[in-house]
Amino acid sequence: MRVFSTTDVHQVFFNYRGEELRYSFVSHLIDAFERHGIDFFVDKYEQRGKDLKDLFARIEESKIALAIFSARYAESSWCMDELVKMKKLAERKLQIIPIFYKVNARDVRKQTGEFGENFWTLAKASSGDQIKKWKEALECVSDKMGLSLKDKSSEADFIKEIVKEVKRVIVAIKSEEEEENNLEEKGESLRIAFSMHDCFSIIIKC
């Protein structure tokens, strides 16, 4: 049984450097999600020829996003633009889980080390406003509580950790939504009760 139905918007969005991780780490993570019934969106399923707006739409449909930072992540303006979109949506509803795949969180936050070298190479061909948004997104997202895989660590165990954390967030989201629905129902019941009371008062006065 899937944790999310195919029509549910509670899917998990994968933000990652495809050329580096698509056929290795991410493919294993996808397999684990499928086995655990977690619905997700990964851009390899997007039709070729579509633009970034289509990926933005997928992010907007999602409730959870995995920002999978790796050494070559910042080579891609698409990865960076997706991250900016994710940061914006996190202010409202999107839950972002940073995944540090063999990179130091500090290097991501400060754009240093190999990660930083790739970022500044990309920045040379980009505008000042764009670079500012990218830096803000990197600093904001990398500062969140995340999961880290060090060199020579077990990827299999790391994937289990990610699955466990995603499931925890899913439960928290569902619980929060149920609580909001209950409050709305109580509010509606009170509105109906007050309305009936007002009507009854009018009848008595008449």
mmCIF file of N, CA, C and O in Angstrom, residues 94-147:
data_model
loop_
_atom_site.group_PDB
_atom_site.id
_atom_site.type_symbol
_atom_site.label_atom_id
_atom_site.label_comp_id
_atom_site.label_asym_id
_atom_site.label_seq_id
_atom_site.Cartn_x
_atom_site.Cartn_y
_atom_site.Cartn_z
ATOM 1 N N LEU A 94 5.883 23.876 2.283
ATOM 2 C CA LEU A 94 6.808 22.816 1.879
ATOM 3 C C LEU A 94 7.800 22.466 2.978
ATOM 4 O O LEU A 94 8.441 23.342 3.546
ATOM 5 N N GLN A 95 7.919 21.178 3.260
ATOM 6 C CA GLN A 95 8.900 20.688 4.224
ATOM 7 C C GLN A 95 10.155 20.255 3.457
ATOM 8 O O GLN A 95 10.095 19.352 2.631
ATOM 9 N N ILE A 96 11.270 20.908 3.723
ATOM 10 C CA ILE A 96 12.521 20.581 3.020
ATOM 11 C C ILE A 96 13.435 19.787 3.940
ATOM 12 O O ILE A 96 13.687 20.185 5.079
ATOM 13 N N ILE A 97 13.921 18.662 3.430
ATOM 14 C CA ILE A 97 14.887 17.852 4.173
ATOM 15 C C ILE A 97 16.218 17.907 3.418
ATOM 16 O O ILE A 97 16.338 17.364 2.319
ATOM 17 N N PRO A 98 17.228 18.590 3.959
ATOM 18 C CA PRO A 98 18.524 18.619 3.279
ATOM 19 C C PRO A 98 19.273 17.303 3.462
ATOM 20 O O PRO A 98 19.328 16.754 4.569
ATOM 21 N N ILE A 99 19.798 16.804 2.360
ATOM 22 C CA ILE A 99 20.583 15.568 2.368
ATOM 23 C C ILE A 99 21.999 15.922 1.901
ATOM 24 O O ILE A 99 22.179 16.397 0.774
ATOM 25 N N PHE A 100 22.976 15.709 2.744
ATOM 26 C CA PHE A 100 24.350 16.058 2.396
ATOM 27 C C PHE A 100 25.088 14.786 1.978
ATOM 28 O O PHE A 100 25.517 13.994 2.812
ATOM 29 N N TYR A 101 25.191 14.610 0.669
ATOM 30 C CA TYR A 101 25.786 13.392 0.117
ATOM 31 C C TYR A 101 27.285 13.610 -0.101
ATOM 32 O O TYR A 101 27.725 14.200 -1.087
ATOM 33 N N LYS A 102 28.051 13.189 0.873
ATOM 34 C CA LYS A 102 29.510 13.277 0.816
ATOM 35 C C LYS A 102 30.009 14.706 0.618
ATOM 36 O O LYS A 102 31.032 14.954 -0.021
ATOM 37 N N VAL A 103 29.249 15.659 1.174
ATOM 38 C CA VAL A 103 29.692 17.053 1.224
ATOM 39 C C VAL A 103 29.441 17.570 2.631
ATOM 40 O O VAL A 103 28.557 17.081 3.341
ATOM 41 N N ASN A 104 30.220 18.561 3.012
ATOM 42 C CA ASN A 104 30.072 19.161 4.328
ATOM 43 C C ASN A 104 28.993 20.239 4.282
ATOM 44 O O ASN A 104 28.966 21.052 3.352
ATOM 45 N N ALA A 105 28.110 20.235 5.272
ATOM 46 C CA ALA A 105 27.035 21.230 5.314
ATOM 47 C C ALA A 105 27.605 22.647 5.319
ATOM 48 O O ALA A 105 27.025 23.563 4.711
ATOM 49 N N ARG A 106 28.736 22.826 5.953
ATOM 50 C CA ARG A 106 29.353 24.158 6.011
ATOM 51 C C ARG A 106 29.802 24.610 4.621
ATOM 52 O O ARG A 106 29.691 25.797 4.279
ATOM 53 N N ASP A 107 30.322 23.684 3.815
ATOM 54 C CA ASP A 107 30.738 24.029 2.454
ATOM 55 C C ASP A 107 29.549 24.469 1.607
ATOM 56 O O ASP A 107 29.669 25.352 0.754
ATOM 57 N N VAL A 108 28.408 23.832 1.844
ATOM 58 C CA VAL A 108 27.184 24.214 1.125
ATOM 59 C C VAL A 108 26.731 25.596 1.593
ATOM 60 O O VAL A 108 26.424 26.471 0.775
ATOM 61 N N ARG A 109 26.735 25.801 2.890
ATOM 62 C CA ARG A 109 26.261 27.060 3.467
ATOM 63 C C ARG A 109 27.155 28.238 3.080
ATOM 64 O O ARG A 109 26.670 29.326 2.767
ATOM 65 N N LYS A 110 28.474 28.007 3.072
ATOM 66 C CA LYS A 110 29.431 29.087 2.811
ATOM 67 C C LYS A 110 29.970 29.081 1.373
ATOM 68 O O LYS A 110 30.752 29.952 1.004
ATOM 69 N N GLN A 111 29.550 28.097 0.578
ATOM 70 C CA GLN A 111 30.034 27.938 -0.803
ATOM 71 C C GLN A 111 31.558 27.846 -0.840
ATOM 72 O O GLN A 111 32.257 28.604 -1.529
ATOM 73 N N THR A 112 32.088 26.887 -0.083
ATOM 74 C CA THR A 112 33.524 26.652 -0.028
ATOM 75 C C THR A 112 33.828 25.221 -0.449
ATOM 76 O O THR A 112 32.928 24.436 -0.729
ATOM 77 N N GLY A 113 35.099 24.850 -0.484
ATOM 78 C CA GLY A 113 35.502 23.504 -0.868
ATOM 79 C C GLY A 113 35.162 23.212 -2.328
ATOM 80 O O GLY A 113 34.973 24.134 -3.139
ATOM 81 N N GLU A 114 35.090 21.944 -2.678
ATOM 82 C CA GLU A 114 34.767 21.554 -4.051
ATOM 83 C C GLU A 114 33.366 22.039 -4.441
ATOM 84 O O GLU A 114 33.135 22.480 -5.569
ATOM 85 N N PHE A 115 32.448 21.962 -3.498
ATOM 86 C CA PHE A 115 31.093 22.458 -3.746
ATOM 87 C C PHE A 115 31.140 23.943 -4.124
ATOM 88 O O PHE A 115 30.505 24.378 -5.095
ATOM 89 N N GLY A 116 31.905 24.709 -3.359
ATOM 90 C CA GLY A 116 32.016 26.138 -3.608
ATOM 91 C C GLY A 116 32.689 26.454 -4.936
ATOM 92 O O GLY A 116 32.295 27.398 -5.634
ATOM 93 N N GLU A 117 33.687 25.679 -5.294
ATOM 94 C CA GLU A 117 34.372 25.888 -6.576
ATOM 95 C C GLU A 117 33.389 25.761 -7.730
ATOM 96 O O GLU A 117 33.398 26.575 -8.670
ATOM 97 N N ASN A 118 32.550 24.749 -7.661
ATOM 98 C CA ASN A 118 31.555 24.546 -8.714
ATOM 99 C C ASN A 118 30.510 25.666 -8.716
ATOM 100 O O ASN A 118 30.053 26.099 -9.781
ATOM 101 N N PHE A 119 30.144 26.110 -7.516
ATOM 102 C CA PHE A 119 29.165 27.200 -7.423
ATOM 103 C C PHE A 119 29.702 28.470 -8.070
ATOM 104 O O PHE A 119 29.007 29.122 -8.866
ATOM 105 N N TRP A 120 30.939 28.840 -7.743
ATOM 106 C CA TRP A 120 31.484 30.096 -8.253
ATOM 107 C C TRP A 120 31.806 30.019 -9.742
ATOM 108 O O TRP A 120 31.773 31.040 -10.438
ATOM 109 N N THR A 121 32.060 28.812 -10.237
ATOM 110 C CA THR A 121 32.224 28.645 -11.687
ATOM 111 C C THR A 121 30.904 28.943 -12.392
ATOM 112 O O THR A 121 30.873 29.628 -13.416
ATOM 113 N N LEU A 122 29.808 28.433 -11.831
ATOM 114 C CA LEU A 122 28.483 28.709 -12.383
ATOM 115 C C LEU A 122 28.143 30.194 -12.242
ATOM 116 O O LEU A 122 27.572 30.807 -13.159
ATOM 117 N N ALA A 123 28.537 30.783 -11.116
ATOM 118 C CA ALA A 123 28.210 32.183 -10.841
ATOM 119 C C ALA A 123 28.836 33.132 -11.858
ATOM 120 O O ALA A 123 28.274 34.189 -12.158
ATOM 121 N N LYS A 124 29.998 32.756 -12.396
ATOM 122 C CA LYS A 124 30.684 33.616 -13.362
ATOM 123 C C LYS A 124 29.831 33.892 -14.600
ATOM 124 O O LYS A 124 29.974 34.931 -15.238
ATOM 125 N N ALA A 125 28.950 32.943 -14.925
ATOM 126 C CA ALA A 125 28.109 33.096 -16.118
ATOM 127 C C ALA A 125 26.683 33.515 -15.751
ATOM 128 O O ALA A 125 25.767 33.387 -16.554
ATOM 129 N N SER A 126 26.502 34.019 -14.515
ATOM 130 C CA SER A 126 25.162 34.350 -14.025
ATOM 131 C C SER A 126 25.084 35.807 -13.588
ATOM 132 O O SER A 126 26.105 36.470 -13.407
ATOM 133 N N SER A 127 23.859 36.289 -13.403
ATOM 134 C CA SER A 127 23.648 37.681 -12.998
ATOM 135 C C SER A 127 23.786 37.835 -11.488
ATOM 136 O O SER A 127 23.656 36.872 -10.728
ATOM 137 N N GLY A 128 24.028 39.070 -11.057
ATOM 138 C CA GLY A 128 24.197 39.341 -9.628
ATOM 139 C C GLY A 128 22.964 39.004 -8.817
ATOM 140 O O GLY A 128 23.068 38.428 -7.728
ATOM 141 N N ASP A 129 21.772 39.335 -9.327
ATOM 142 C CA ASP A 129 20.529 39.060 -8.610
ATOM 143 C C ASP A 129 20.300 37.557 -8.471
ATOM 144 O O ASP A 129 19.859 37.078 -7.428
ATOM 145 N N GLN A 130 20.620 36.838 -9.533
ATOM 146 C CA GLN A 130 20.466 35.375 -9.520
ATOM 147 C C GLN A 130 21.402 34.750 -8.496
ATOM 148 O O GLN A 130 21.003 33.875 -7.723
ATOM 149 N N ILE A 131 22.636 35.202 -8.477
ATOM 150 C CA ILE A 131 23.638 34.680 -7.535
ATOM 151 C C ILE A 131 23.179 34.939 -6.096
ATOM 152 O O ILE A 131 23.308 34.069 -5.231
ATOM 153 N N LYS A 132 22.632 36.122 -5.846
ATOM 154 C CA LYS A 132 22.151 36.474 -4.506
ATOM 155 C C LYS A 132 21.050 35.512 -4.055
ATOM 156 O O LYS A 132 21.065 35.024 -2.918
ATOM 157 N N LYS A 133 20.106 35.226 -4.941
ATOM 158 C CA LYS A 133 19.011 34.303 -4.615
ATOM 159 C C LYS A 133 19.545 32.896 -4.358
ATOM 160 O O LYS A 133 19.080 32.211 -3.446
ATOM 161 N N TRP A 134 20.503 32.467 -5.157
ATOM 162 C CA TRP A 134 21.089 31.131 -4.975
ATOM 163 C C TRP A 134 21.775 31.027 -3.618
ATOM 164 O O TRP A 134 21.596 30.045 -2.898
ATOM 165 N N LYS A 135 22.591 32.050 -3.283
ATOM 166 C CA LYS A 135 23.311 32.041 -2.012
ATOM 167 C C LYS A 135 22.337 32.012 -0.835
ATOM 168 O O LYS A 135 22.536 31.261 0.127
ATOM 169 N N GLU A 136 21.277 32.806 -0.914
ATOM 170 C CA GLU A 136 20.287 32.842 0.164
ATOM 171 C C GLU A 136 19.604 31.490 0.330
ATOM 172 O O GLU A 136 19.356 31.044 1.458
ATOM 173 N N ALA A 137 19.306 30.843 -0.797
ATOM 174 C CA ALA A 137 18.653 29.530 -0.745
ATOM 175 C C ALA A 137 19.592 28.483 -0.149
ATOM 176 O O ALA A 137 19.178 27.664 0.686
ATOM 177 N N LEU A 138 20.850 28.501 -0.562
ATOM 178 C CA LEU A 138 21.827 27.548 -0.035
ATOM 179 C C LEU A 138 22.005 27.733 1.471
ATOM 180 O O LEU A 138 22.041 26.756 2.230
ATOM 181 N N GLU A 139 22.122 28.977 1.904
ATOM 182 C CA GLU A 139 22.328 29.260 3.318
ATOM 183 C C GLU A 139 21.109 28.857 4.151
ATOM 184 O O GLU A 139 21.242 28.271 5.229
ATOM 185 N N CYS A 140 19.920 29.160 3.631
ATOM 186 C CA CYS A 140 18.681 28.854 4.356
ATOM 187 C C CYS A 140 18.449 27.348 4.480
ATOM 188 O O CYS A 140 18.213 26.835 5.576
ATOM 189 N N VAL A 141 18.529 26.647 3.362
ATOM 190 C CA VAL A 141 18.201 25.212 3.361
ATOM 191 C C VAL A 141 19.269 24.388 4.070
ATOM 192 O O VAL A 141 18.958 23.459 4.824
ATOM 193 N N SER A 142 20.539 24.724 3.859
ATOM 194 C CA SER A 142 21.614 23.941 4.491
ATOM 195 C C SER A 142 21.663 24.156 5.998
ATOM 196 O O SER A 142 22.296 23.378 6.718
ATOM 197 N N ASP A 143 20.982 25.199 6.473
ATOM 198 C CA ASP A 143 20.962 25.483 7.904
ATOM 199 C C ASP A 143 19.886 24.675 8.631
ATOM 200 O O ASP A 143 19.828 24.663 9.859
ATOM 201 N N LYS A 144 19.039 23.989 7.870
ATOM 202 C CA LYS A 144 17.995 23.152 8.470
ATOM 203 C C LYS A 144 18.603 21.831 8.943
ATOM 204 O O LYS A 144 19.666 21.421 8.478
ATOM 205 N N MET A 145 17.911 21.171 9.846
ATOM 206 C CA MET A 145 18.341 19.858 10.305
ATOM 207 C C MET A 145 18.242 18.879 9.135
ATOM 208 O O MET A 145 17.193 18.776 8.499
ATOM 209 N N GLY A 146 19.336 18.201 8.847
ATOM 210 C CA GLY A 146 19.331 17.274 7.728
ATOM 211 C C GLY A 146 20.067 15.985 8.039
ATOM 212 O O GLY A 146 20.376 15.690 9.206
ATOM 213 N N LEU A 147 20.344 15.233 6.992
ATOM 214 C CA LEU A 147 21.043 13.956 7.132
ATOM 215 C C LEU A 147 22.316 14.007 6.290
ATOM 216 O O LEU A 147 22.311 14.520 5.170
#
